[in-house]
Short mmCIF file of C-alpha atoms and ligand atoms in Angstrom, two decimals:
data_model
loop_
_atom_site.label_atom_id
_atom_site.label_comp_id
_atom_site.label_asym_id
_atom_site.label_seq_id
_atom_site.Cartn_x
_atom_site.Cartn_y
_atom_site.Cartn_z
CA MET A 1 84.33 91.98 80.22
CA LEU A 2 83.37 93.46 82.90
CA ASP A 3 79.88 90.84 83.21
CA SER A 4 81.46 89.16 86.44
CA TYR A 5 81.15 92.63 88.13
CA THR A 6 77.26 93.45 87.55
CA SER A 7 74.31 93.32 90.19
CA GLN A 8 72.43 90.46 90.47
CA ARG A 9 68.49 91.05 90.65
CA GLU A 10 68.23 90.95 94.11
CA ASN A 11 71.19 93.72 94.61
CA LEU A 12 69.51 96.07 92.50
CA VAL A 13 68.52 99.45 94.74
CA PHE A 14 66.02 101.68 93.42
CA SER A 15 66.17 105.71 94.16
CA ASN A 16 64.32 109.22 93.50
CA GLY A 17 66.73 110.45 91.25
CA THR A 18 70.83 110.02 91.72
CA ASP A 19 71.43 112.25 93.79
CA GLU A 20 69.23 110.40 96.76
CA LEU A 21 70.86 106.67 95.80
CA ILE A 22 74.64 108.84 96.84
CA ARG A 23 72.93 110.21 100.40
CA ILE A 24 71.89 106.28 100.91
CA ILE A 25 75.23 104.95 99.73
CA CYS A 26 76.66 106.94 102.31
CA ARG A 27 74.33 106.87 105.07
CA ALA A 28 74.63 102.82 104.34
CA PHE A 29 78.57 102.67 104.31
CA LEU A 30 79.54 105.65 106.03
CA GLY A 31 80.54 107.09 109.36
CA THR A 32 82.93 108.17 112.01
CA GLY A 33 86.25 106.18 111.53
CA THR A 34 85.61 105.34 108.26
CA ASN A 35 86.62 107.16 105.04
CA ALA A 36 85.99 107.65 100.96
CA VAL A 37 88.37 107.67 98.44
CA LEU A 38 87.52 110.23 95.73
CA SER A 39 88.61 113.06 92.86
CA SER A 40 89.70 116.39 94.06
CA LEU A 41 87.58 117.73 90.86
CA SER A 42 84.49 115.43 90.86
CA PHE A 43 81.13 115.49 91.38
CA PRO A 44 80.53 117.35 95.29
CA GLN A 45 78.02 115.40 96.80
CA TYR A 46 79.99 112.40 97.47
CA LYS A 47 82.01 114.50 99.70
CA ARG A 48 78.93 116.59 101.28
CA TYR A 49 76.87 113.50 102.16
CA ALA A 50 80.43 112.05 103.66
CA VAL A 51 81.05 114.95 105.73
CA MET A 52 77.31 114.62 106.82
CA GLU A 53 77.84 111.48 108.00
CA GLY A 54 80.94 112.08 110.21
CA ALA A 55 83.24 110.25 107.65
CA ASP A 56 86.77 111.62 106.87
CA ILE A 57 87.44 112.25 102.85
CA HIS A 58 90.47 111.09 101.22
CA GLU A 59 90.65 113.81 98.22
CA VAL A 60 93.07 112.20 95.24
CA PRO A 61 94.63 115.44 93.05
CA HIS A 62 93.08 115.21 89.46
CA VAL A 63 95.25 114.92 86.73
CA ASN A 64 93.97 117.46 84.61
CA GLY A 65 90.47 116.67 85.20
CA ARG A 66 90.83 113.02 85.00
CA HIS A 67 90.62 110.71 88.28
CA HIS A 68 94.12 109.32 88.71
CA ILE A 69 93.06 105.71 89.32
CA GLU A 70 96.65 104.69 90.78
CA LYS A 71 96.78 107.55 93.31
CA MET A 72 93.04 106.43 94.41
CA ILE A 73 94.08 103.31 94.95
CA ASP A 74 97.00 104.11 97.10
CA ALA A 75 94.40 106.28 99.40
CA VAL A 76 92.88 103.38 100.31
CA ASP A 77 93.45 102.05 103.86
CA ASP A 78 91.66 100.18 106.38
CA ASN A 79 88.84 102.37 107.30
CA THR A 80 87.71 102.90 103.43
CA ARG A 81 84.50 102.36 102.48
CA VAL A 82 83.59 103.56 99.39
CA ILE A 83 85.42 105.15 96.29
CA TRP A 84 83.73 107.33 94.00
CA ILE A 85 84.29 106.91 90.01
CA CYS A 86 82.20 109.60 88.45
CA ASN A 87 81.96 108.40 85.28
CA PRO A 88 82.00 110.38 82.81
CA ASN A 89 83.15 113.00 85.35
CA ASN A 90 81.21 115.99 86.36
CA PRO A 91 82.33 118.95 85.74
CA THR A 92 85.44 117.90 83.13
CA GLY A 93 83.74 115.43 80.52
CA GLU A 94 86.84 112.91 81.34
CA TYR A 95 85.98 109.26 82.24
CA VAL A 96 87.95 106.20 83.34
CA ARG A 97 88.70 103.77 80.87
CA GLU A 98 87.60 100.12 81.07
CA GLN A 99 91.15 98.71 81.76
CA GLU A 100 91.80 101.00 84.75
CA LEU A 101 88.33 100.40 86.20
CA ILE A 102 89.08 96.84 85.67
CA HIS A 103 92.53 97.32 87.47
CA LEU A 104 91.02 99.89 90.36
CA LEU A 105 88.43 96.83 91.08
CA ASN A 106 90.85 93.86 91.08
CA SER A 107 93.03 96.05 93.27
CA VAL A 108 90.91 96.73 95.88
CA ASN A 109 89.81 94.66 98.64
CA GLN A 110 85.95 92.91 98.51
CA ASN A 111 84.52 94.82 101.71
CA VAL A 112 84.75 98.26 99.64
CA LEU A 113 82.21 99.58 97.67
CA VAL A 114 83.57 101.44 94.04
CA VAL A 115 80.80 103.05 93.05
CA CYS A 116 80.62 103.72 89.59
CA ASP A 117 78.57 107.16 88.91
CA GLU A 118 77.52 107.01 85.60
CA ALA A 119 74.54 109.88 85.56
CA TYR A 120 75.64 111.12 82.04
CA TYR A 121 76.96 108.06 80.11
CA GLU A 122 74.50 109.35 77.49
CA TYR A 123 77.06 111.93 76.33
CA VAL A 124 79.93 109.31 76.15
CA THR A 125 81.03 109.08 72.86
CA TYR A 126 83.71 106.30 71.47
C1 PLP B 1 77.63 112.85 88.35
C2 PLP B 1 76.48 113.03 88.96
N1 PLP B 1 75.98 112.30 89.53
C3 PLP B 1 74.62 112.63 90.10
C4 PLP B 1 73.96 113.66 89.94
C5 PLP B 1 72.52 113.57 90.26
O1 PLP B 1 71.63 113.36 89.39
P1 PLP B 1 70.13 113.01 89.68
O2 PLP B 1 69.41 114.51 89.29
O3 PLP B 1 69.30 112.08 89.47
O4 PLP B 1 69.51 113.29 91.46
C6 PLP B 1 73.89 114.53 88.94
C7 PLP B 1 73.74 115.54 88.94
O5 PLP B 1 74.47 116.94 87.89
C8 PLP B 1 75.65 114.11 88.62
O6 PLP B 1 76.66 115.07 87.36
#
């Protein structure tokens, strides 16, 4: 169902681990006057690297360790460049369901980068 959102071959980026990719994304998309939307209990590097770039953080309170997708959508403004979805979430192990993710993707402007960090996807059971 998410096929229409998958990357084309020419859009692939390779990195030395996911942490480096998070830093590259922040360096490329964030800076003074921009902001990143993230959940309040999530992988700390999203916030750390955004702060290093001088960007603002729109931190949305989590709900029992889960991302509050509706409030994350509400937290987006004209200066938002990146939305961080940690899926499954480190450190809580919760994850965003497919329909929630589709809703998020359909709700935000196409110039906002929605990052779905699936560093621990192997541990998800259905
Ligand atoms: C959600 C998440 N993203 C990224 C990373 C960084 O992964 P890597 O070891 O590939 O740099 C971690 C590591 O704990 C993580 O938990």
